[in-house]
Amino acid sequence: MVEAIEAKKAGNFTYGMVGGGPGSFIGVVHRAAINLGGSARLTAGCFSQDYAKSLETGRLLGVAEDRIYQTYEEMARCEGEREDRPDFMVVTVPNVSHYGACRAFLEQGFHVMCEKPLTCTTAEARELEALARKNGCLFAVSYVYTGHLMAKEARRLIRDGVIGEIRVVIAEYPQEWLMDLVEGESKQASWRTDPARSGISNCVGDIGSHIENMVAYLTGLKITKLCANLDIVGEGRTLDTNAEILVKFSNGASGCYWCSQVAAGYDNALKVRVFGTLGAIEFEQEKSNYLTLTLKGEPPRLISRGNGYIHDNVKAYNRLPSGHPEGYHEALANLYDQFLLAIAARRAGEEVCEADYDYPGIEMGIDGVRFIEKCVESSQNGAVWVEL
Ligand SMILES: NC(=O)c1ccc[n+]([C@@H]2O[C@H](COP(=O)([O-])OP(=O)(O)OC[C@H]3O[C@@H](n4cnc5c(N)ncnc54)[C@H](O)[C@@H]3O)[C@@H](O)[C@H]2O)c1
């Protein structure tokens, strides 16, 4: 599939980016992932609120100086007027700015790839959905872990009924990086723990949202109600750094989620276990080239990426032979490949149904924001069950 995608995209897309300035995290990952596909060129940007830093990044990346902007509003307006306007925009700024940046680009008719969580409120997320629909814009939310080939294989096995009817989902995402008050030395910690830049939640918003999305992606189950306890660990902090969340799904199954930024010994240990009537599947993002499938009464099997037994539709995402690990960049590149296929089809005048493409769309973004809001609501009311 990778070659077919490369041929179809024919390497002539352009894009603009907001965020991704000096010392930033995810904007740089987006550029690397896009470069992996080799099909889109960066032509415009507002990489920082500090114009000098934005210029520094833009010049380094070969962006023409008159296309490096002071604000994303100016960028949307000026780029929207150009004949050679970019094919899509990438939003990689801290959470509170997602809504404003996406709205500015959608108003100019740009397709958008936005980081998660989509917005800080469900109302904002729904507004973006309506605007995207009105202006015919394609919209992806970069829940990067759904791009892992073995997550796709786990999803395929679950949807083919291999583990039967789902009964229980246990998922966790522990990290240790906020055990100490590192806000002064880490810009990533500084904005994530600040409600003015992060929104109503830190830990659930930042990584609990990945659990919610990954479970939804793998199982297709909808949460009907949840009960959450959010803890604020660290003197002077006002947002959560740890949370336990019980969920109930529409098919009657139960789930138990744990996310933490104060868990010694853990880096980015997202792990999802799905238990069904016939067996179980386990996926870990730090071991993303493998998954474990256990059928009732049989020993666990380790399934490895790149082998002949992987389903053809999934195998098609392979970039490297088995044993040469694929990772975070490849996962995001897989989302971009699908997003660019949809853009290519739209450009060719074809009818595009986003659900036919395997990238997280705006509905997943809305579900994610609603999940965060409901976790905060439940916890603030004494960890009570709340309906979604
Ligand atoms: N999908 C994932 O796995 C994943 C991983 C990390 C971060 N994220 C998300 O990506 C976003 C950014 O996170 P990060 O860790 O890269 O943050 P960061 O602090 O490392 O980078 C943010 C960048 O945006 C710039 N910026 C801030 N406000 C701006 C504005 N108004 N205009 C232009 N530039 C501006 C900053 O100068 C910086 O360069 C967040 O929403 C976060 O939740 C997602």
CSV table of C-alpha atoms and ligand atoms in Angstrom, one decimal:
chain,number,residue,atom,x,y,z
A,1,MET,CA,0.0,0.0,0.0
A,2,VAL,CA,2.8,2.4,0.8
A,3,GLU,CA,4.1,2.3,-2.8
A,4,ALA,CA,0.5,2.6,-4.2
A,5,ILE,CA,0.0,5.6,-1.9
A,6,GLU,CA,3.3,7.2,-3.0
A,7,ALA,CA,2.3,6.8,-6.6
A,8,LYS,CA,-1.1,8.2,-6.2
A,9,LYS,CA,0.0,11.2,-4.2
A,10,ALA,CA,2.8,11.8,-6.8
A,11,GLY,CA,4.7,14.0,-4.4
A,12,ASN,CA,3.1,17.3,-5.2
A,13,PHE,CA,1.2,18.4,-2.0
A,14,THR,CA,2.0,21.4,0.0
A,15,TYR,CA,1.2,22.2,3.6
A,16,GLY,CA,1.4,24.9,6.3
A,17,MET,CA,2.1,24.4,10.0
A,18,VAL,CA,1.2,26.1,13.2
A,19,GLY,CA,3.5,25.3,16.1
A,20,GLY,CA,6.6,23.2,15.8
A,21,GLY,CA,9.1,26.0,16.7
A,22,PRO,CA,12.5,25.7,18.3
A,23,GLY,CA,12.5,23.1,21.1
A,24,SER,CA,9.0,21.9,20.5
A,25,PHE,CA,7.9,18.2,20.5
A,26,ILE,CA,5.1,17.1,18.2
A,27,GLY,CA,5.4,19.6,15.3
A,28,VAL,CA,8.8,18.2,14.5
A,29,VAL,CA,7.4,14.6,14.6
A,30,HIS,CA,4.7,15.7,12.1
A,31,ARG,CA,7.3,17.1,9.7
A,32,ALA,CA,9.3,13.9,9.9
A,33,ALA,CA,6.2,11.7,9.4
A,34,ILE,CA,5.2,13.7,6.4
A,35,ASN,CA,8.7,13.5,5.0
A,36,LEU,CA,8.6,9.7,5.4
A,37,GLY,CA,5.8,9.6,2.9
A,38,GLY,CA,7.8,12.0,0.7
A,39,SER,CA,4.6,13.5,-0.7
A,40,ALA,CA,4.1,16.9,0.8
A,41,ARG,CA,6.3,20.0,1.1
A,42,LEU,CA,6.2,22.6,3.9
A,43,THR,CA,5.5,26.0,2.3
A,44,ALA,CA,4.1,28.2,5.1
A,45,GLY,CA,4.2,28.5,8.8
A,46,CYS,CA,3.6,30.3,12.1
A,47,PHE,CA,5.9,28.1,14.2
A,48,SER,CA,5.9,30.1,17.4
A,49,GLN,CA,4.1,33.1,19.0
A,50,ASP,CA,7.6,34.7,19.1
A,51,TYR,CA,8.2,35.9,15.5
A,52,ALA,CA,12.0,35.7,15.8
A,53,LYS,CA,11.7,32.1,16.7
A,54,SER,CA,9.2,31.4,13.9
A,55,LEU,CA,11.6,33.0,11.4
A,56,GLU,CA,14.4,30.9,12.8
A,57,THR,CA,12.5,27.6,12.2
A,58,GLY,CA,11.0,28.7,8.9
A,59,ARG,CA,14.4,29.7,7.4
A,60,LEU,CA,16.0,26.5,8.6
A,61,LEU,CA,13.2,24.5,6.8
A,62,GLY,CA,13.5,26.5,3.6
A,63,VAL,CA,10.1,28.3,3.9
A,64,ALA,CA,10.0,31.6,1.9
A,65,GLU,CA,10.2,34.5,4.4
A,66,ASP,CA,7.0,36.2,3.1
A,67,ARG,CA,5.2,33.0,4.1
A,68,ILE,CA,6.4,32.9,7.7
A,69,TYR,CA,3.7,34.6,9.8
A,70,GLN,CA,3.3,36.4,13.1
A,71,THR,CA,-0.1,34.8,13.9
A,72,TYR,CA,-2.2,31.9,12.6
A,73,GLU,CA,-5.0,34.3,11.8
A,74,GLU,CA,-2.7,36.3,9.4
A,75,MET,CA,-1.4,33.0,8.0
A,76,ALA,CA,-4.9,31.7,7.3
A,77,ARG,CA,-5.9,34.9,5.6
A,78,CYS,CA,-2.8,35.4,3.4
A,79,GLU,CA,-2.4,31.8,2.5
A,80,GLY,CA,-6.2,31.6,1.7
A,81,GLU,CA,-5.8,34.3,-0.9
A,82,ARG,CA,-2.8,32.7,-2.8
A,83,GLU,CA,-3.2,30.8,-6.0
A,84,ASP,CA,-0.7,28.3,-4.8
A,85,ARG,CA,-2.3,27.9,-1.5
A,86,PRO,CA,-1.3,24.8,0.6
A,87,ASP,CA,-3.4,21.7,0.3
A,88,PHE,CA,-3.7,21.3,4.0
A,89,MET,CA,-2.8,22.8,7.4
A,90,VAL,CA,-1.2,21.1,10.4
A,91,VAL,CA,-2.1,22.4,13.9
A,92,THR,CA,0.5,21.4,16.6
A,93,VAL,CA,0.1,24.2,19.2
A,94,PRO,CA,-0.9,23.7,22.9
A,95,ASN,CA,-4.6,22.7,23.4
A,96,VAL,CA,-6.3,26.0,24.0
A,97,SER,CA,-5.1,27.3,20.6
A,98,HIS,CA,-6.5,24.3,18.6
A,99,TYR,CA,-9.9,25.8,18.2
A,100,GLY,CA,-8.9,29.3,17.0
A,101,ALA,CA,-6.3,27.9,14.6
A,102,CYS,CA,-8.6,25.2,13.1
A,103,ARG,CA,-11.5,27.7,12.8
A,104,ALA,CA,-9.2,30.2,11.0
A,105,PHE,CA,-8.1,27.5,8.5
A,106,LEU,CA,-11.5,26.0,8.0
A,107,GLU,CA,-13.0,29.4,7.3
A,108,GLN,CA,-10.5,29.7,4.4
A,109,GLY,CA,-11.5,26.2,3.2
A,110,PHE,CA,-8.3,24.4,4.2
A,111,HIS,CA,-8.2,20.7,5.0
A,112,VAL,CA,-6.8,20.3,8.6
A,113,MET,CA,-4.8,17.8,10.5
A,114,CYS,CA,-5.1,18.8,14.2
A,115,GLU,CA,-3.4,17.5,17.3
A,116,LYS,CA,-5.5,16.0,20.2
A,117,PRO,CA,-7.4,16.9,22.3
A,118,LEU,CA,-9.3,18.5,19.4
A,119,THR,CA,-10.5,21.5,21.5
A,120,CYS,CA,-11.1,22.4,25.2
A,121,THR,CA,-14.9,22.1,25.0
A,122,THR,CA,-17.4,19.9,23.2
A,123,ALA,CA,-19.2,23.0,21.9
A,124,GLU,CA,-16.1,24.2,20.2
A,125,ALA,CA,-15.4,20.8,18.7
A,126,ARG,CA,-19.0,20.6,17.3
A,127,GLU,CA,-18.6,24.1,15.9
A,128,LEU,CA,-15.5,23.0,14.0
A,129,GLU,CA,-17.3,19.9,12.7
A,130,ALA,CA,-20.1,22.1,11.4
A,131,LEU,CA,-17.7,24.5,9.7
A,132,ALA,CA,-15.7,21.7,8.1
A,133,ARG,CA,-18.9,20.2,6.7
A,134,LYS,CA,-20.1,23.6,5.5
A,135,ASN,CA,-16.8,24.4,3.7
A,136,GLY,CA,-16.2,20.9,2.4
A,137,CYS,CA,-13.0,20.5,4.4
A,138,LEU,CA,-11.5,17.1,5.3
A,139,PHE,CA,-10.4,16.9,9.0
A,140,ALA,CA,-8.1,14.5,10.8
A,141,VAL,CA,-7.2,14.4,14.5
A,142,SER,CA,-3.7,13.0,15.1
A,143,TYR,CA,-4.3,10.2,17.6
A,144,VAL,CA,-1.0,8.8,16.5
A,145,TYR,CA,-1.1,5.4,18.1
A,146,THR,CA,-4.0,4.3,15.9
A,147,GLY,CA,-1.5,4.4,13.0
A,148,HIS,CA,0.6,1.5,14.4
A,149,LEU,CA,0.3,-1.4,12.0
A,150,MET,CA,-0.2,-3.9,14.9
A,151,ALA,CA,-3.0,-1.7,16.3
A,152,LYS,CA,-4.6,-2.1,12.9
A,153,GLU,CA,-4.1,-5.9,13.1
A,154,ALA,CA,-5.6,-6.0,16.7
A,155,ARG,CA,-8.6,-4.0,15.4
A,156,ARG,CA,-9.0,-6.4,12.5
A,157,LEU,CA,-8.8,-9.5,14.7
A,158,ILE,CA,-11.4,-8.0,17.1
A,159,ARG,CA,-13.7,-6.9,14.4
A,160,ASP,CA,-13.4,-10.4,12.7
A,161,GLY,CA,-14.7,-11.9,16.0
A,162,VAL,CA,-11.6,-13.8,16.8
A,163,ILE,CA,-11.9,-13.1,20.5
A,164,GLY,CA,-15.7,-13.2,20.5
A,165,GLU,CA,-18.0,-10.7,22.2
A,166,ILE,CA,-16.1,-8.2,24.2
A,167,ARG,CA,-16.7,-8.4,28.0
A,168,VAL,CA,-13.9,-6.4,29.6
A,169,VAL,CA,-11.3,-3.8,28.6
A,170,ILE,CA,-8.4,-2.9,30.9
A,171,ALA,CA,-6.2,0.0,29.7
A,172,GLU,CA,-3.5,2.1,31.2
A,173,TYR,CA,-1.1,4.9,30.2
A,174,PRO,CA,1.5,5.5,33.0
A,175,GLN,CA,4.4,8.0,32.8
A,176,GLU,CA,6.8,9.3,35.4
A,177,TRP,CA,7.9,12.6,34.0
A,178,LEU,CA,5.8,14.9,36.3
A,179,MET,CA,6.8,13.2,39.6
A,180,ASP,CA,8.8,16.3,40.4
A,181,LEU,CA,7.8,19.9,39.7
A,182,VAL,CA,9.6,20.3,36.4
A,183,GLU,CA,7.4,23.1,35.1
A,184,GLY,CA,10.3,25.6,35.4
A,185,GLU,CA,12.7,23.6,33.2
A,186,SER,CA,10.3,21.9,30.7
A,187,LYS,CA,8.1,24.0,28.4
A,188,GLN,CA,6.0,20.9,27.7
A,189,ALA,CA,5.3,20.5,31.5
A,190,SER,CA,4.8,24.2,31.9
A,191,TRP,CA,1.8,24.5,29.5
A,192,ARG,CA,0.3,21.1,30.2
A,193,THR,CA,-0.1,21.9,33.9
A,194,ASP,CA,-1.5,25.4,33.2
A,195,PRO,CA,-5.3,25.5,32.8
A,196,ALA,CA,-5.0,28.7,30.7
A,197,ARG,CA,-3.1,26.7,28.0
A,198,SER,CA,-4.1,23.1,28.6
A,199,GLY,CA,-7.8,23.4,29.4
A,200,ILE,CA,-9.8,21.7,32.2
A,201,SER,CA,-7.5,18.7,32.5
A,202,ASN,CA,-3.9,17.8,32.2
A,203,CYS,CA,-3.4,14.1,32.7
A,204,VAL,CA,-6.8,12.9,31.3
A,205,GLY,CA,-6.6,15.4,28.5
A,206,ASP,CA,-3.0,14.6,27.5
A,207,ILE,CA,-2.9,10.8,27.9
A,208,GLY,CA,-6.2,9.5,29.2
A,209,SER,CA,-7.6,10.8,25.9
A,210,HIS,CA,-5.2,8.4,24.1
A,211,ILE,CA,-6.7,5.5,26.1
A,212,GLU,CA,-10.2,6.5,25.3
A,213,ASN,CA,-9.4,6.8,21.6
A,214,MET,CA,-7.3,3.7,21.3
A,215,VAL,CA,-10.0,1.5,22.9
A,216,ALA,CA,-12.7,3.1,20.7
A,217,TYR,CA,-10.5,2.5,17.6
A,218,LEU,CA,-9.7,-1.1,18.5
A,219,THR,CA,-13.1,-2.2,19.7
A,220,GLY,CA,-15.6,0.2,18.0
A,221,LEU,CA,-17.4,0.3,21.4
A,222,LYS,CA,-19.1,3.5,22.6
A,223,ILE,CA,-18.9,4.6,26.2
A,224,THR,CA,-22.4,5.1,27.7
A,225,LYS,CA,-21.3,6.2,31.2
A,226,LEU,CA,-18.2,6.6,33.3
A,227,CYS,CA,-17.0,7.2,36.9
A,228,ALA,CA,-13.7,9.0,37.4
A,229,ASN,CA,-11.4,10.0,40.2
A,230,LEU,CA,-8.8,12.6,39.2
A,231,ASP,CA,-5.9,13.3,41.6
A,232,ILE,CA,-3.7,16.5,41.6
A,233,VAL,CA,-0.3,15.3,42.7
A,234,GLY,CA,2.4,18.0,43.2
A,235,GLU,CA,2.3,21.1,45.4
A,236,GLY,CA,0.8,24.2,43.8
A,237,ARG,CA,-0.6,22.3,40.8
A,238,THR,CA,-4.2,22.9,39.9
A,239,LEU,CA,-4.7,20.2,37.2
A,240,ASP,CA,-4.8,16.4,37.5
A,241,THR,CA,-1.7,14.3,37.2
A,242,ASN,CA,-3.3,10.9,37.9
A,243,ALA,CA,-6.7,9.4,37.2
A,244,GLU,CA,-8.7,6.1,37.6
A,245,ILE,CA,-11.7,5.8,35.4
A,246,LEU,CA,-14.4,3.1,35.2
A,247,VAL,CA,-16.5,2.9,32.0
A,248,LYS,CA,-19.5,1.1,30.8
A,249,PHE,CA,-19.9,0.4,27.0
A,250,SER,CA,-23.0,0.2,24.9
A,251,ASN,CA,-22.8,-3.6,24.6
A,252,GLY,CA,-22.8,-4.0,28.4
A,253,ALA,CA,-19.1,-4.6,28.7
A,254,SER,CA,-17.0,-2.8,31.4
A,255,GLY,CA,-13.7,-1.0,31.3
A,256,CYS,CA,-11.1,0.2,33.7
A,257,TYR,CA,-8.7,2.9,32.7
A,258,TRP,CA,-5.7,4.3,34.5
A,259,CYS,CA,-3.5,7.2,33.4
A,260,SER,CA,-0.7,8.8,35.4
A,261,GLN,CA,2.2,11.1,35.1
A,262,VAL,CA,3.6,10.3,38.5
A,263,ALA,CA,4.2,6.5,38.0
A,264,ALA,CA,7.9,5.7,38.7
A,265,GLY,CA,9.5,3.6,36.1
A,266,TYR,CA,7.2,4.3,33.2
A,267,ASP,CA,7.8,6.4,30.1
A,268,ASN,CA,4.9,6.1,27.6
A,269,ALA,CA,3.4,2.7,28.6
A,270,LEU,CA,0.1,2.8,26.9
A,271,LYS,CA,-1.3,-0.7,27.1
A,272,VAL,CA,-4.7,-2.0,26.1
A,273,ARG,CA,-6.1,-5.4,27.0
A,274,VAL,CA,-9.4,-6.5,25.5
A,275,PHE,CA,-11.1,-9.7,26.9
A,276,GLY,CA,-13.8,-11.4,24.9
A,277,THR,CA,-15.9,-14.6,25.2
A,278,LEU,CA,-13.3,-16.5,23.0
A,279,GLY,CA,-10.0,-15.0,24.0
A,280,ALA,CA,-8.0,-11.8,24.6
A,281,ILE,CA,-5.8,-9.3,22.8
A,282,GLU,CA,-3.1,-7.1,24.2
A,283,PHE,CA,-1.4,-4.2,22.5
A,284,GLU,CA,1.4,-2.1,24.0
A,285,GLN,CA,2.6,1.1,22.3
A,286,GLU,CA,6.2,0.7,23.5
A,287,LYS,CA,6.3,-2.8,21.9
A,288,SER,CA,4.3,-1.7,18.9
A,289,ASN,CA,5.8,-4.2,16.5
A,290,TYR,CA,4.0,-7.0,18.4
A,291,LEU,CA,0.6,-8.0,19.9
A,292,THR,CA,-0.4,-10.9,22.0
A,293,LEU,CA,-3.4,-13.0,21.1
A,294,THR,CA,-4.7,-15.6,23.5
A,295,LEU,CA,-7.5,-18.0,22.5
A,296,LYS,CA,-9.4,-19.6,25.4
A,297,GLY,CA,-7.6,-22.7,26.6
A,298,GLU,CA,-4.5,-22.1,24.5
A,299,PRO,CA,-1.1,-20.5,25.4
A,300,PRO,CA,-0.6,-16.8,24.4
A,301,ARG,CA,0.7,-16.2,20.9
A,302,LEU,CA,3.1,-13.4,20.1
A,303,ILE,CA,2.1,-11.9,16.7
A,304,SER,CA,4.9,-10.0,14.9
A,305,ARG,CA,4.7,-7.2,12.4
A,306,GLY,CA,6.0,-7.9,8.9
A,307,ASN,CA,5.1,-11.6,8.7
A,308,GLY,CA,3.0,-13.4,6.2
A,309,TYR,CA,0.3,-14.3,8.6
A,310,ILE,CA,-0.7,-10.6,9.0
A,311,HIS,CA,-3.9,-9.8,7.1
A,312,ASP,CA,-3.3,-8.4,3.6
A,313,ASN,CA,-5.1,-5.2,4.2
A,314,VAL,CA,-3.0,-4.5,7.3
A,315,LYS,CA,0.3,-5.9,5.9
A,316,ALA,CA,0.0,-3.3,3.1
A,317,TYR,CA,1.1,-0.6,5.7
A,318,ASN,CA,4.5,-2.3,6.2
A,319,ARG,CA,7.4,-0.1,5.5
A,320,LEU,CA,10.2,-2.3,6.9
A,321,PRO,CA,10.8,-6.1,7.0
A,322,SER,CA,10.0,-7.8,10.4
A,323,GLY,CA,12.7,-7.3,13.0
A,324,HIS,CA,13.5,-3.8,11.9
A,325,PRO,CA,11.3,-1.9,14.3
A,326,GLU,CA,8.7,0.6,13.1
A,327,GLY,CA,7.6,3.2,15.6
A,328,TYR,CA,6.0,6.6,16.4
A,329,HIS,CA,7.1,8.3,13.1
A,330,GLU,CA,5.7,5.4,11.0
A,331,ALA,CA,2.4,5.4,12.9
A,332,LEU,CA,1.9,9.1,12.2
A,333,ALA,CA,3.1,8.7,8.6
A,334,ASN,CA,0.3,6.0,8.2
A,335,LEU,CA,-2.3,8.5,9.3
A,336,TYR,CA,-0.9,11.0,6.8
A,337,ASP,CA,-0.9,8.5,4.0
A,338,GLN,CA,-4.6,7.9,4.5
A,339,PHE,CA,-5.3,11.6,4.9
A,340,LEU,CA,-3.4,12.5,1.7
A,341,LEU,CA,-5.2,9.7,-0.2
A,342,ALA,CA,-8.5,11.4,0.8
A,343,ILE,CA,-7.2,14.8,-0.2
A,344,ALA,CA,-5.9,13.4,-3.5
A,345,ALA,CA,-9.3,11.9,-4.2
A,346,ARG,CA,-11.0,15.2,-3.4
A,347,ARG,CA,-8.6,17.0,-5.7
A,348,ALA,CA,-9.4,14.6,-8.5
A,349,GLY,CA,-13.0,15.5,-8.1
A,350,GLU,CA,-14.1,12.2,-6.5
A,351,GLU,CA,-16.8,11.9,-3.9
A,352,VAL,CA,-14.9,11.4,-0.6
A,353,CYS,CA,-16.5,9.7,2.4
A,354,GLU,CA,-14.0,10.2,5.3
A,355,ALA,CA,-15.2,7.0,7.0
A,356,ASP,CA,-13.7,5.0,4.2
A,357,TYR,CA,-10.2,6.2,5.1
A,358,ASP,CA,-8.3,4.9,8.1
A,359,TYR,CA,-7.5,8.1,10.0
A,360,PRO,CA,-9.2,9.5,13.1
A,361,GLY,CA,-11.8,12.0,12.0
A,362,ILE,CA,-13.5,14.8,13.7
A,363,GLU,CA,-16.1,12.6,15.3
A,364,MET,CA,-13.3,10.9,17.2
A,365,GLY,CA,-12.0,14.3,18.2
A,366,ILE,CA,-15.4,15.3,19.5
A,367,ASP,CA,-15.8,12.0,21.5
A,368,GLY,CA,-12.4,12.6,23.0
A,369,VAL,CA,-13.2,16.1,24.2
A,370,ARG,CA,-16.5,14.9,25.7
A,371,PHE,CA,-14.7,12.1,27.5
A,372,ILE,CA,-12.4,14.6,29.1
A,373,GLU,CA,-15.3,16.9,30.1
A,374,LYS,CA,-17.2,13.9,31.6
A,375,CYS,CA,-14.2,12.7,33.6
A,376,VAL,CA,-13.7,16.1,35.2
A,377,GLU,CA,-17.5,16.4,35.9
A,378,SER,CA,-17.6,13.0,37.5
A,379,SER,CA,-14.5,13.6,39.7
A,380,GLN,CA,-15.6,17.1,40.8
A,381,ASN,CA,-18.9,15.6,41.9
A,382,GLY,CA,-17.2,13.0,44.1
A,383,ALA,CA,-16.5,10.3,41.5
A,384,VAL,CA,-20.1,9.7,40.6
A,385,TRP,CA,-21.3,7.9,37.5
A,386,VAL,CA,-22.2,10.3,34.7
A,387,GLU,CA,-23.9,9.5,31.4
A,388,LEU,CA,-22.2,10.4,28.1
B,1,LIG,N1,-0.6,12.7,19.5
B,1,LIG,C1,0.4,12.7,20.3
B,1,LIG,O1,0.9,11.6,20.6
B,1,LIG,C2,0.9,14.0,20.9
B,1,LIG,C3,2.2,14.0,21.5
B,1,LIG,C4,2.6,15.3,22.0
B,1,LIG,C5,1.8,16.4,21.9
B,1,LIG,N2,0.6,16.3,21.4
B,1,LIG,C6,-0.3,17.5,21.3
B,1,LIG,O2,0.4,18.4,20.5
B,1,LIG,C7,0.2,19.7,20.9
B,1,LIG,C8,1.5,20.4,21.2
B,1,LIG,O3,2.2,19.7,22.1
B,1,LIG,P1,3.8,19.7,22.2
B,1,LIG,O4,4.3,18.8,23.3
B,1,LIG,O5,4.4,19.6,20.9
B,1,LIG,O6,4.0,21.2,22.7
B,1,LIG,P2,5.4,22.1,22.6
B,1,LIG,O7,5.3,23.1,23.7
B,1,LIG,O8,6.6,21.2,22.5
B,1,LIG,O9,5.2,22.8,21.2
B,1,LIG,C9,4.3,23.8,21.0
B,1,LIG,C10,4.7,24.7,19.9
B,1,LIG,O10,3.7,25.6,19.5
B,1,LIG,C11,4.2,27.0,19.5
B,1,LIG,N3,3.1,27.8,19.8
B,1,LIG,C12,2.3,28.0,20.9
B,1,LIG,N4,1.3,28.9,20.7
B,1,LIG,C13,1.4,29.3,19.4
B,1,LIG,C14,0.6,30.1,18.6
B,1,LIG,N5,-0.4,30.8,19.1
B,1,LIG,N6,1.0,30.3,17.3
B,1,LIG,C15,2.1,29.7,16.8
B,1,LIG,N7,2.8,28.8,17.5
B,1,LIG,C16,2.5,28.6,18.8
B,1,LIG,C17,5.2,27.0,20.6
B,1,LIG,O11,6.1,28.1,20.4
B,1,LIG,C18,5.9,25.6,20.3
B,1,LIG,O12,6.8,25.7,19.2
B,1,LIG,C19,-0.7,19.6,22.2
B,1,LIG,O13,-2.0,19.8,21.8
B,1,LIG,C20,-0.5,18.2,22.6
B,1,LIG,O14,-1.6,17.6,23.3
B,1,LIG,C21,0.1,15.1,20.9
